[in-house]
Coordinates of C-alpha atoms in Angstrom, one line a residue:
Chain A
X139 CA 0.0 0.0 0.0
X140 CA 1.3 3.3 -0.7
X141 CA 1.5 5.9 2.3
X142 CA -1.4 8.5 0.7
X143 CA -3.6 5.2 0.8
X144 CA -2.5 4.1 3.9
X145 CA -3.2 7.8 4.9
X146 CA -6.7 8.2 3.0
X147 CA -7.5 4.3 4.9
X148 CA -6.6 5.6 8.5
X149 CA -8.7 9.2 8.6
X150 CA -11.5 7.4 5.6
X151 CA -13.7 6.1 8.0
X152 CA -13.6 9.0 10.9
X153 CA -13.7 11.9 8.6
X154 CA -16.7 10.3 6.7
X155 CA -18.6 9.4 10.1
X156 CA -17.7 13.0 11.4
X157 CA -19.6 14.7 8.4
X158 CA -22.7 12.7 9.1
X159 CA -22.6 13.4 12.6
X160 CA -22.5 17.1 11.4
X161 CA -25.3 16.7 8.5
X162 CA -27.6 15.0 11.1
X163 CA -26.7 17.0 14.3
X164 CA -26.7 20.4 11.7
X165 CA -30.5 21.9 13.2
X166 CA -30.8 19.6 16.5
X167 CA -31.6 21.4 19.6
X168 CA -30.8 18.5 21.8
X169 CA -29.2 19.9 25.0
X170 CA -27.8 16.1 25.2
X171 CA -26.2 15.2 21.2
X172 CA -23.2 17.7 20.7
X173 CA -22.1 19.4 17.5
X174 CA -18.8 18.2 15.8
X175 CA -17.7 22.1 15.6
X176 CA -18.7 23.0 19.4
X177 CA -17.5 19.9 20.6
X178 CA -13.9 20.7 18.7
X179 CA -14.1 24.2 20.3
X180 CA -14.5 22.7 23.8
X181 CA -12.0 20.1 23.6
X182 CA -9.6 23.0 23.0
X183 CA -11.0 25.5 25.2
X184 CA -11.6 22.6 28.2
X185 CA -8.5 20.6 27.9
X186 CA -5.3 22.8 26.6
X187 CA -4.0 24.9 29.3
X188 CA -4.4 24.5 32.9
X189 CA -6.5 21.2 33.3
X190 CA -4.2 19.6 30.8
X191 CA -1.5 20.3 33.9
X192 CA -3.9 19.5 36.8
X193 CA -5.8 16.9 35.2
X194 CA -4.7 15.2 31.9
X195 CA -1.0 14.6 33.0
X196 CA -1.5 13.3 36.4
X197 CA -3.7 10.9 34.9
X198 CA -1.6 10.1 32.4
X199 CA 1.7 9.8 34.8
X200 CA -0.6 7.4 37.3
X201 CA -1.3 5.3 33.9
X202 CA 1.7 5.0 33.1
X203 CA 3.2 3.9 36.4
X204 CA 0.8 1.3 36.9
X205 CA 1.0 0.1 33.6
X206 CA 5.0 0.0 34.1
X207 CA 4.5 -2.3 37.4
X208 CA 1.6 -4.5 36.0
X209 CA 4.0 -5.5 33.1
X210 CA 7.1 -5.6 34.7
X211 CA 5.6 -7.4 37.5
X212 CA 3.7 -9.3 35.2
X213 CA 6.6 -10.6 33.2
X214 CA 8.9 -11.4 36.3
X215 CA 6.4 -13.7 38.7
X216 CA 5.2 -14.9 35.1
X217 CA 8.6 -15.7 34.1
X218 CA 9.2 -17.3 37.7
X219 CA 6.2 -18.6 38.2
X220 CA 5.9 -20.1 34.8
X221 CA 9.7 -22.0 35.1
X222 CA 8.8 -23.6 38.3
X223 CA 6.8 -26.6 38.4
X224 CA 5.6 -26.4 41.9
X225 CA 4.9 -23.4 42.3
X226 CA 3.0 -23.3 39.1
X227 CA 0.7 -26.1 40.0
X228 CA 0.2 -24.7 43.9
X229 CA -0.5 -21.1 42.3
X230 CA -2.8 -21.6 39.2
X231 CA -6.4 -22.1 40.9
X232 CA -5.2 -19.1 42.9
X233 CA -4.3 -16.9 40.0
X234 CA -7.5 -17.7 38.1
X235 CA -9.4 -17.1 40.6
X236 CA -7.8 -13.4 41.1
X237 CA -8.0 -12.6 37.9
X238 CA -12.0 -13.6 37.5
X239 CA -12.1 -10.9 40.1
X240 CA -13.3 -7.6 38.0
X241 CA -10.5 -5.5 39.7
X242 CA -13.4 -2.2 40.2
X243 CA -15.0 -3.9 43.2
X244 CA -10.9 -3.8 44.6
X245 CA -11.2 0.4 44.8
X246 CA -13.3 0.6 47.7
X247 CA -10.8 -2.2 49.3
X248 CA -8.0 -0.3 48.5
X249 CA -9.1 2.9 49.7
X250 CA -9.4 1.6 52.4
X251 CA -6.3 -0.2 53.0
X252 CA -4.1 2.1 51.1
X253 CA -5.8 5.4 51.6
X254 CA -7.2 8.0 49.1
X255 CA -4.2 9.2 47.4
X256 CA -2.3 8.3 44.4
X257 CA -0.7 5.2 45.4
X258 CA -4.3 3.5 45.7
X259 CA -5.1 4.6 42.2
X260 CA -1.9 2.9 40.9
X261 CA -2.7 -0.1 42.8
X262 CA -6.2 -0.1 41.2
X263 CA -4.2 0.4 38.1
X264 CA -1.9 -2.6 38.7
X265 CA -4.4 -5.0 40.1
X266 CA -6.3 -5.5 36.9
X267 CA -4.0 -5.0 34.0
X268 CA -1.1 -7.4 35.5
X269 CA -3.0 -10.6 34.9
X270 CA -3.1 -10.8 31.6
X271 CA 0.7 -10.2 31.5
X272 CA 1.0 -12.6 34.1
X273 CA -0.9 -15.5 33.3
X274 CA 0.3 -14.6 29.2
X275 CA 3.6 -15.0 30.3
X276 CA 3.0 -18.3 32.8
X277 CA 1.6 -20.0 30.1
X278 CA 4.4 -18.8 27.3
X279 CA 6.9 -20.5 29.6
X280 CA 5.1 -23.8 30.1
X281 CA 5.2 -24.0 26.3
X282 CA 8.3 -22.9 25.0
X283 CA 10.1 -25.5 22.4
X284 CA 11.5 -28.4 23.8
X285 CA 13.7 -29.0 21.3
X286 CA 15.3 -25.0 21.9
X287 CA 15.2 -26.1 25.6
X288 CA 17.4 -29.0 24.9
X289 CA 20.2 -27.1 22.4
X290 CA 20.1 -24.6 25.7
X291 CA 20.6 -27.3 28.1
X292 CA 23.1 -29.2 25.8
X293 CA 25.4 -25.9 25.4
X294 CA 25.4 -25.5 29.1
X295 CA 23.3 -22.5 28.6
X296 CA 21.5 -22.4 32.3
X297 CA 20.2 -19.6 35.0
X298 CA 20.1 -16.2 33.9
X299 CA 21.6 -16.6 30.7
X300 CA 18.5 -19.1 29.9
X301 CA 16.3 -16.3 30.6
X302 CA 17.8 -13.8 28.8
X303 CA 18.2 -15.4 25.4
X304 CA 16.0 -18.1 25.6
X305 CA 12.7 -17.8 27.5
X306 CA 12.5 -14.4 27.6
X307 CA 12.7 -13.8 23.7
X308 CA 10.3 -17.2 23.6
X309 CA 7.7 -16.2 25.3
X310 CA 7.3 -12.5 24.2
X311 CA 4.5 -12.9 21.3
X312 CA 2.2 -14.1 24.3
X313 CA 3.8 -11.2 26.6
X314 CA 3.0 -8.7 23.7
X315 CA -0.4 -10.0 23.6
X316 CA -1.3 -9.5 27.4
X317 CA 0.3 -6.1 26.9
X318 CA -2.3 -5.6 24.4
X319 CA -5.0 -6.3 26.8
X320 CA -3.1 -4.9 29.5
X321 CA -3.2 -1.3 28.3
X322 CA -6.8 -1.2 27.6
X323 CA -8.0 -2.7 30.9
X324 CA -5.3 0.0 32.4
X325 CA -7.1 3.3 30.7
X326 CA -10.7 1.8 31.9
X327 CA -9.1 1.4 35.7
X328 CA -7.4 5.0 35.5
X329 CA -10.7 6.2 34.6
X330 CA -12.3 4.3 37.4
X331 CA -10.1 5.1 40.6
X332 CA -10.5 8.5 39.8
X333 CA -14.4 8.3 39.6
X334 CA -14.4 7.1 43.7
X335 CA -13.2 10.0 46.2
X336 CA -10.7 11.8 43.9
X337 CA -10.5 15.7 43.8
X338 CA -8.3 15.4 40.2
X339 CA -7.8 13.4 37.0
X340 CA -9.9 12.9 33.7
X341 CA -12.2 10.3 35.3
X342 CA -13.0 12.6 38.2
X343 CA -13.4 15.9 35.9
X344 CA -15.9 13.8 33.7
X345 CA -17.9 13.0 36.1
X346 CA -17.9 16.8 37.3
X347 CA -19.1 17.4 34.2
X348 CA -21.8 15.7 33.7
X349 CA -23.5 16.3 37.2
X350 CA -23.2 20.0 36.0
X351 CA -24.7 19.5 32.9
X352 CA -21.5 20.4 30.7
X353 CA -22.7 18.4 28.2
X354 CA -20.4 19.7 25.4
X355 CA -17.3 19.4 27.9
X356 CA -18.7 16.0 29.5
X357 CA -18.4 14.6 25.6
X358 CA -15.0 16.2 24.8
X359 CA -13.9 14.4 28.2
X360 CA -14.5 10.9 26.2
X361 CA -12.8 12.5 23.2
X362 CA -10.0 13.3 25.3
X363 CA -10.1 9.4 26.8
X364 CA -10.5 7.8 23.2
X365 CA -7.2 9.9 22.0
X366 CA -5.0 8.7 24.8
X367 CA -6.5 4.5 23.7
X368 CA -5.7 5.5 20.7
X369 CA -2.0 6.7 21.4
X370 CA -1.8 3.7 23.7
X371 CA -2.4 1.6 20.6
X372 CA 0.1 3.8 18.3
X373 CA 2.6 3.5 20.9
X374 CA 2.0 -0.2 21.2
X375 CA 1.8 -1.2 17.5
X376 CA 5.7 0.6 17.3
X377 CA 7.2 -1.5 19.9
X378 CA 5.6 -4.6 19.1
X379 CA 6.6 -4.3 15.3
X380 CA 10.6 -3.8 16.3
X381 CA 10.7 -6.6 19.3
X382 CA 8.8 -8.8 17.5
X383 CA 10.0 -8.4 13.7
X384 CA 11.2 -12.0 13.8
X385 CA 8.0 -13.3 15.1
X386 CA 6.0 -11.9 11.6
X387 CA 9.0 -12.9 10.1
X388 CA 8.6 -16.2 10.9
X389 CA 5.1 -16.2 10.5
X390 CA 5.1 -14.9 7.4
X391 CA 7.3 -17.1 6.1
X392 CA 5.2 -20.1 7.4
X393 CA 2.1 -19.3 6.3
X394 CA 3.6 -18.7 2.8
X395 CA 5.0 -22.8 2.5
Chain B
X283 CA 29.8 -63.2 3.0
X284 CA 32.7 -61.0 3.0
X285 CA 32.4 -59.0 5.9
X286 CA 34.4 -58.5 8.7
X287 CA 33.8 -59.7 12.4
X288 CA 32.2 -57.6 14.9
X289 CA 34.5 -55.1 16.2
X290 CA 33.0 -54.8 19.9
X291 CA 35.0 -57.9 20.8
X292 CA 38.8 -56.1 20.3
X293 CA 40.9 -54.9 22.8
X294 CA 40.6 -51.1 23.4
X295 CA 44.3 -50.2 23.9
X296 CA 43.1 -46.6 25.6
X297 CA 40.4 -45.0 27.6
X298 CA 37.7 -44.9 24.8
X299 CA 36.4 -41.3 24.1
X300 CA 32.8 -42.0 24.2
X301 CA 32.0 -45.3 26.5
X302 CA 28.3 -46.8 26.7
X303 CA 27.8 -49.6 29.1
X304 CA 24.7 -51.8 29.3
X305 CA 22.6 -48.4 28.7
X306 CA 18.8 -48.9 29.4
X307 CA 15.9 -46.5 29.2
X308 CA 12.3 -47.4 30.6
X309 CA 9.9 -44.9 29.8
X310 CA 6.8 -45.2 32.4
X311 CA 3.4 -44.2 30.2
X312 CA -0.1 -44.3 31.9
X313 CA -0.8 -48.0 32.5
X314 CA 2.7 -49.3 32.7
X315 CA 6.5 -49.3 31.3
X316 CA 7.9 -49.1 27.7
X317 CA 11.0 -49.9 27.5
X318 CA 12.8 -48.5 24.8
X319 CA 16.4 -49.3 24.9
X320 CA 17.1 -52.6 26.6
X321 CA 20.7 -53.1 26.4
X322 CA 23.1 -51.2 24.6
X323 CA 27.1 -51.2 25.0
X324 CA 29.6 -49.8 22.7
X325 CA 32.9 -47.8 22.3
X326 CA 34.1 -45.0 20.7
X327 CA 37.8 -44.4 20.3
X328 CA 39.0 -40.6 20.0
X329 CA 38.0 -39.2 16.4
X330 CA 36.3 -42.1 15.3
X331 CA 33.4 -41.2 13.2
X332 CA 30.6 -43.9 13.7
X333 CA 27.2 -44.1 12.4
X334 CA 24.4 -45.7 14.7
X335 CA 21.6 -46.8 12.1
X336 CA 18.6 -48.9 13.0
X337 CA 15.1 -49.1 11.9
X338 CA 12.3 -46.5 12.6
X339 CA 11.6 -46.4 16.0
X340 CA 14.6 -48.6 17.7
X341 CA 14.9 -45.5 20.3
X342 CA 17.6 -43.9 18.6
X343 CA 16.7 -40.3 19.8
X344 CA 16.6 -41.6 23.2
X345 CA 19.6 -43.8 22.9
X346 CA 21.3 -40.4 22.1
X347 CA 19.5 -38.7 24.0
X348 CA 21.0 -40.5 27.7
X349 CA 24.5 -40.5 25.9
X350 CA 24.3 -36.3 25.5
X351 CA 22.9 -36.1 29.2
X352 CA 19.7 -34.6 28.4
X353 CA 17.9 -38.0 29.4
X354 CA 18.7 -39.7 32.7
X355 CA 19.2 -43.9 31.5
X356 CA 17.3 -46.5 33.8
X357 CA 20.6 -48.4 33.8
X358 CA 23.9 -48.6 32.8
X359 CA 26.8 -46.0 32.4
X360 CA 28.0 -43.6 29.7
X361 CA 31.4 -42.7 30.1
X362 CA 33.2 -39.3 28.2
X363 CA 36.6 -39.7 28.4
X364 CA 36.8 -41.8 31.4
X365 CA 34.7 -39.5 33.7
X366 CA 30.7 -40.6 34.0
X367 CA 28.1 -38.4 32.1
X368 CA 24.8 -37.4 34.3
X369 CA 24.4 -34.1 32.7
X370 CA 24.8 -32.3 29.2
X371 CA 28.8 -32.2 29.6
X372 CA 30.9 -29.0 28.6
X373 CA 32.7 -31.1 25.6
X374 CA 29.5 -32.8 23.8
X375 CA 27.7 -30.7 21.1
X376 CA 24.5 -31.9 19.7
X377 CA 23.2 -31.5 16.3
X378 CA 19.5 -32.4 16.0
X379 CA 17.2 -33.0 13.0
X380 CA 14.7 -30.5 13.9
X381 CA 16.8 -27.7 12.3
X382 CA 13.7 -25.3 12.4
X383 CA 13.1 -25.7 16.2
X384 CA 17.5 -25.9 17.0
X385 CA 17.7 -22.4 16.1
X386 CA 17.0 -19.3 17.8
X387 CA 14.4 -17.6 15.7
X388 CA 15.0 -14.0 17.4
X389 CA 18.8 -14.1 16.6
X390 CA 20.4 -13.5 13.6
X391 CA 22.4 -16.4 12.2
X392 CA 26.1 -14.9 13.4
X393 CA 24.4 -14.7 17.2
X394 CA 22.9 -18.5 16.5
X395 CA 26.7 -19.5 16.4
X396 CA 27.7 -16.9 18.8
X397 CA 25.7 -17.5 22.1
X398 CA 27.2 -20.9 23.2
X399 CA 30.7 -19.4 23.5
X400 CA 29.5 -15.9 24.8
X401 CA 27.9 -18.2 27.7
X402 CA 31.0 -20.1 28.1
X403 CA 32.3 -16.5 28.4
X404 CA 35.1 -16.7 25.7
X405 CA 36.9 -13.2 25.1
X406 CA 35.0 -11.2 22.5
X407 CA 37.6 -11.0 19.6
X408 CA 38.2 -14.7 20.1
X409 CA 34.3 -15.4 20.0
X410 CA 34.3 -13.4 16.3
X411 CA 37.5 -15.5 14.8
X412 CA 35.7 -18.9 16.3
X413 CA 32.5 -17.7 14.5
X414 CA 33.7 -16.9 11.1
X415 CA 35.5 -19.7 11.2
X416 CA 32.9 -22.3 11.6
X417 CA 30.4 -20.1 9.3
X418 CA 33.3 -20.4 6.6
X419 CA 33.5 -24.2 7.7
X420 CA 29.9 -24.6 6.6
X421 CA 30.0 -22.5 3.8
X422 CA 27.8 -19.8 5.2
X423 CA 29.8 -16.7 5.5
X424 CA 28.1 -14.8 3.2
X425 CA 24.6 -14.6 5.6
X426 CA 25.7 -13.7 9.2
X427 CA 22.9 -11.2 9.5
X428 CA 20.5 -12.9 8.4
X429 CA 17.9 -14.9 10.4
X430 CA 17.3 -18.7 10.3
X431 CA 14.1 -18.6 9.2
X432 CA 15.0 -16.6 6.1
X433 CA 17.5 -19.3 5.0
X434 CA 16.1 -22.8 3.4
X435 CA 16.2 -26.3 5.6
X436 CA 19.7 -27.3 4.0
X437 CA 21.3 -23.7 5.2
X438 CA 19.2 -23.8 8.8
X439 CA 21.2 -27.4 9.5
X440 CA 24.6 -25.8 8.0
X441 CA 24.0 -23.1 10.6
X442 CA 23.7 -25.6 13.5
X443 CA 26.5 -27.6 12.5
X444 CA 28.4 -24.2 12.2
X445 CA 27.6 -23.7 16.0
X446 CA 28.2 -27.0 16.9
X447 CA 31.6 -26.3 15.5
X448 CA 32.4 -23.6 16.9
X449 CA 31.8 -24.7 20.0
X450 CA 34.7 -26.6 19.7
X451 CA 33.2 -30.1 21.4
X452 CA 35.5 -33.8 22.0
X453 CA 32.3 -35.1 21.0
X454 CA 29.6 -34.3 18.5
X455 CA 26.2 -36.6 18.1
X456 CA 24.2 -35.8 15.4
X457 CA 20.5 -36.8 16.0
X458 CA 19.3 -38.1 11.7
X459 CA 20.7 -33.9 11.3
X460 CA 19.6 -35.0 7.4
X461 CA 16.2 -36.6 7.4
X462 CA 14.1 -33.4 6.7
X463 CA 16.3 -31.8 3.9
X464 CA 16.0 -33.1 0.3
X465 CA 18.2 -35.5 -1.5
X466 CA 20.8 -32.9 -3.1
X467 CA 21.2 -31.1 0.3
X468 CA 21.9 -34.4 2.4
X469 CA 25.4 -35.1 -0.2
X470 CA 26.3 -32.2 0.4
X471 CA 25.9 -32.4 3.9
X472 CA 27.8 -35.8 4.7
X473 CA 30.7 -34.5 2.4
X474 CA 30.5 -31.3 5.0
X475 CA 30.4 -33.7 7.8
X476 CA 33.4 -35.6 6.5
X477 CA 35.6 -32.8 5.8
X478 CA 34.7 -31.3 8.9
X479 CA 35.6 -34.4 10.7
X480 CA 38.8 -34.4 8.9
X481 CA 39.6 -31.0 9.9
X482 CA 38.4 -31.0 13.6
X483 CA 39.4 -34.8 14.4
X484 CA 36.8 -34.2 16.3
X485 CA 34.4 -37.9 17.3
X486 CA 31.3 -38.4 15.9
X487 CA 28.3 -40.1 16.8
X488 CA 26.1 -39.5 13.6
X489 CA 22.4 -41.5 14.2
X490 CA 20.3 -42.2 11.4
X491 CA 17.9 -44.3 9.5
X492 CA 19.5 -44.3 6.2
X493 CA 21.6 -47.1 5.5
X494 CA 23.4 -45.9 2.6
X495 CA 24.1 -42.4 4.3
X496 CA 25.3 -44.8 7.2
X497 CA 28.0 -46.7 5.2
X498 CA 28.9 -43.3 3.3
X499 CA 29.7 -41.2 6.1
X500 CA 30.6 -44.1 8.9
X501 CA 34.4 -45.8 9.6
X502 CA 32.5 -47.9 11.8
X503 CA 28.5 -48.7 12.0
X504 CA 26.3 -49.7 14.5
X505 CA 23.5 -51.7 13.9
X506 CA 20.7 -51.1 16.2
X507 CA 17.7 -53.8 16.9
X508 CA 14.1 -52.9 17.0
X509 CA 12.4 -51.3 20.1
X510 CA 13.2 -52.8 22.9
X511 CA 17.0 -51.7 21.4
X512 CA 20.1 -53.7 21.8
X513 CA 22.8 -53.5 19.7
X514 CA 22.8 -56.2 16.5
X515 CA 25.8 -55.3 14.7
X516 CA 29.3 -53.6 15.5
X517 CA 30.9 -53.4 11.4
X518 CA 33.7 -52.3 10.1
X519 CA 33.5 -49.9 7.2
X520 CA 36.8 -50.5 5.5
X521 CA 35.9 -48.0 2.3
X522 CA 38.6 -45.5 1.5
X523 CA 39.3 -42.6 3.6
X524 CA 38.6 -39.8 0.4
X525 CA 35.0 -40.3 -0.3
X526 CA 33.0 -38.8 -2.8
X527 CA 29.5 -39.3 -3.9
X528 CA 29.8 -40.3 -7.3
X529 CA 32.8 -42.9 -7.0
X530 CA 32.6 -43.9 -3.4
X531 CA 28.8 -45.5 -3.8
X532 CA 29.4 -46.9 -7.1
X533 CA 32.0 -49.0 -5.1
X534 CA 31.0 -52.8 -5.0
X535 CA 32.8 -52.8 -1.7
X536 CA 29.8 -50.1 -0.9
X537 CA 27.1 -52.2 -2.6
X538 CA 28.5 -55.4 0.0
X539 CA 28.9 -53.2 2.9
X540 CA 24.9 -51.5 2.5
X541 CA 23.3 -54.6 0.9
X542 CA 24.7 -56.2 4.6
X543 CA 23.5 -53.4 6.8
X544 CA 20.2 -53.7 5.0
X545 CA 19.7 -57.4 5.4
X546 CA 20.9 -56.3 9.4
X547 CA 18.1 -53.9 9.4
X548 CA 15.5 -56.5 7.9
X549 CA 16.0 -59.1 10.4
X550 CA 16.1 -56.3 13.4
X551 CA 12.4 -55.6 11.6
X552 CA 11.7 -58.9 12.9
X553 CA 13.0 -58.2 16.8
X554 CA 15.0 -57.6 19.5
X555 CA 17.9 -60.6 19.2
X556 CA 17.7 -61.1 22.7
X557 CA 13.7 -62.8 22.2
X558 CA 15.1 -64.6 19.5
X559 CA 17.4 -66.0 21.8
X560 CA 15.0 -66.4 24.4
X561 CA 12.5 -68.5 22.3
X562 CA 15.1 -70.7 21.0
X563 CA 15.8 -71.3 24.5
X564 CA 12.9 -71.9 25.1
X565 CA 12.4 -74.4 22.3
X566 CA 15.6 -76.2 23.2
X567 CA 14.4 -76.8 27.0
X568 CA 11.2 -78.8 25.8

């Protein structure tokens, strides 16, 4: 594909949606539907300047802390848990049974236990985006290729340096794709911790909104929300592509024979 | 027939490099025991390059599977060098025929060759000589960036060998390294494995179920029973030392040598030597 397709394919679909939103919102006096124009307006007006300080970046910075320990977590007890047997087998039940937890109920747990502050949004953060990671990762190492596992073991190639060039470069496709889900479930729980008891953040100035009746700024709120999923995504798609260029590589090559 | 005598019988003047001593495997499945290999002894002196061949399913893999260390046997010893083998030792490399599944897909093929010495913590200039060296060796020093999976089968098992090489091993076993690669790419791979033997003087254990790949490449083959595996033949394989494809097969020393291994091979089709013996037994007590 050539980039001004590849171009005219990624904004197609939203530009064309955006003028019928226009065409049919164009003489509605619906306090509730917003107007593609206003609704750009507000976004500006609302969210550049000092909210984008006091509200947009200390969501963003909790985000991305929690999303740094839910993977890095993730990948070292999956890693650990994952290359020992025992501990596998006593843990599994455990961990499933964590993870069919929906990790909302856990704010007003961890308010309490933690306190209202930023550490027990993190924690929110943490507590539902590391299982996918986690239980990705577990099962990556339980099937990593036994015939790899012998060259390592017959070149001697044990402990750390095992995990550094041979499970750890196994098992990342299935750590990519819990990232994947990871970074999702992490926006919807930023949104969430901030919604319970919170005096800052994008999920607490939403709300704000719309017990105000700022309709216009309420929507421009979930504008702001579906531009940081989709930067997530944009981020995502460019790391995945250079650590995993082998993997689609491989796969490409597979599919071909 | 014109063949010599089993060779297991001679006197072994020194320590044998590779030793195997009344090796048995029992495998337990659900609902009782297989057993694979029931009683397997043999020697290898230092630089001998032997060919274990025996029909489909005789437990080769696992035969060289206890040898490397990767297995723990039910009984018996293997011995490198004098000293008894219960892990992967530091001086064995192992080729195997999964070529595809050998290789580290997320490193290019100069890293492939690279990591066993980099974990053995060899000095970084000497690591690049050693690798050039066995990439040259295999005839592959023209891809060292590229990746495994862009090379074809043939080039994937040059690539192992080239590691296995470098690695600089007493020992090499080569698990059938040239069942899944097509007819043109396996003569040009035994030639490699002779000349590399040549070069290396390194001792090779090559498994495989070709005969005439067996007799071509072997100074020595093995002759393995059927499942449960004992061994059926120790022969000599008095061809001359420069072998080629063309002239070397078209040998009617070659014809006797394979046309014996196969007839071997038939009658391990029928079982293990050891029932045979057994039921005659047993016929001669009534």
């Amino acid at each position: 594909m050539s980039p001004l397709k590849r171009v005219a394919y990624f904004f197609g679909l939203p530009i064309l949606l955006i003028v019928l939103w226009w065409a049919l919102s164009f003489g509605s006096t619906n306090f509730f539907v917003p107007k593609p124009i206003e609704l750009a307006q507000t976004l500006w007006t609302t969210w550049i300047g000092d909210r984008f300080v006091e509200d947009v970046l200390p969501s963003l910075g909790r985000l991305a802390v929690g999303l740094f320990f839910a993977i890095g977590l993730g990948i070292v007890l999956g890693l650990l848990i994952g290359s020992t047997r025992w501990l596998r087998n006593l843990l599994e039940p455990l961990l499933e049974f964590f993870r069919a937890i929906p990790p909302p109920v856990l704010v007003p747990l961890l308010m309490l236990l933690i306190g209202v502050n930023d550490s027990m949004k993190v924690a929110v953060i943490i507590s539902g985006s590391i299982w996918p990671v986690l239980l990705n990762t577990v099962e990556g190492v339980r099937a990593v290729d036994s015939v790899l596992n012998d060259s390592c073991r017959s070149f001697g190639i044990r402990g750390f340096a095992r995990i550094r060039y041979f499970v750890l470069p196994a098992v990342t496709p299935q750590i990519m794709a819990g990232v994947r889900q990871s970074l999702s479930i992490g926006l919807i729980l930023m949104v969430i911790s901030e919604m319970f008891a919170s005096s800052s953040g994008l999920g607490f100035t939403i709300v704000q909104f719309q017990r105000n009746f700022a309709i216009p700024e309420m929507w421009s709120g979930i504008v702001v929300l579906g531009l940081i999923g989709l930067g997530l995504a944009i981020i995502f798609q460019f790391v995945e592509r250079r650590v995993l260029h082998w993997y689609h590589g491989l796969k490409e090559i597979t599919h071909d024979s | 027939m014109t063949v010599n005598e089993p060779t297991k019988n001679q006197p072994v003047e020194t320590v044998p490099m590779l030793s195997v001593r009344g090796l048995q495997k029992i495998y337990a499945v659900p609902g009782g025991e297989v057993e694979a290999v029931r009683d397997l002894t043999f020697d290898l002196a230092e630089g001998e390059l032997v060919c274990l061949v025996g029909p489909s399913g005789s437990g080769k893999t696992t035969l060289l599977k206890c040898i490397s260390g990767l297995m723990e046997q039910t009984s018996g010893t293997v011995e490198l060098n004098g000293s008894s083998v219960t892990g992967p030792p530091k001086s064995m490399a192992v080729v195997f025929q999964e070529y595809g599944r050998s290789l580290f897909p997320w490193m290019t093929v100069h890293a492939n060759v690279e990591l066993p010495l980099k974990n053995q913590k060899v000095p970084k200039a000497e690591r690049a000589a050693l690798v050039d060296a066995a990439l040259k060796s295999v005839g592959l020093d023209h891809v060292p960036k590229s990746y495994p999976w862009q090379l074809s089968g043939g080039m994937q098992q040059r690539v192992a060998i080239a590691r296995a090489v470098a690695y600089r091993p007493q020992v090499l076993l080569m698990d059938e390294p040239f069942a899944a690669v097509d007819a043109q790419t396996r003569a040009d791979l035994e030639d490699l494995i002779r000349t590399i033997w040549k070069q290396l003087g390194v001792t090779i254990l090559f498994v495989t179920h070709d005969i005439d790949e067996s007799v071509y490449l072997g100074e020595r083959v093995i002759v393995l029973s059927s499942s449960p595996t004992v061994v059926q033949e120790d022969l000599k394989i008095d061809l001359p030392a420069e072998r080629d494809q063309l002239n070397t097969r078209a040998l009617p020393r070659f014809m006797q040598l394979r046309s014996h291994v196969y007839a071997e091979i038939q009658r391990a089709k029928l079982g293990p030597v050891t029932e045979q013996i057994t039921a005659q037994r047993r016929t001669a007590v009534k």
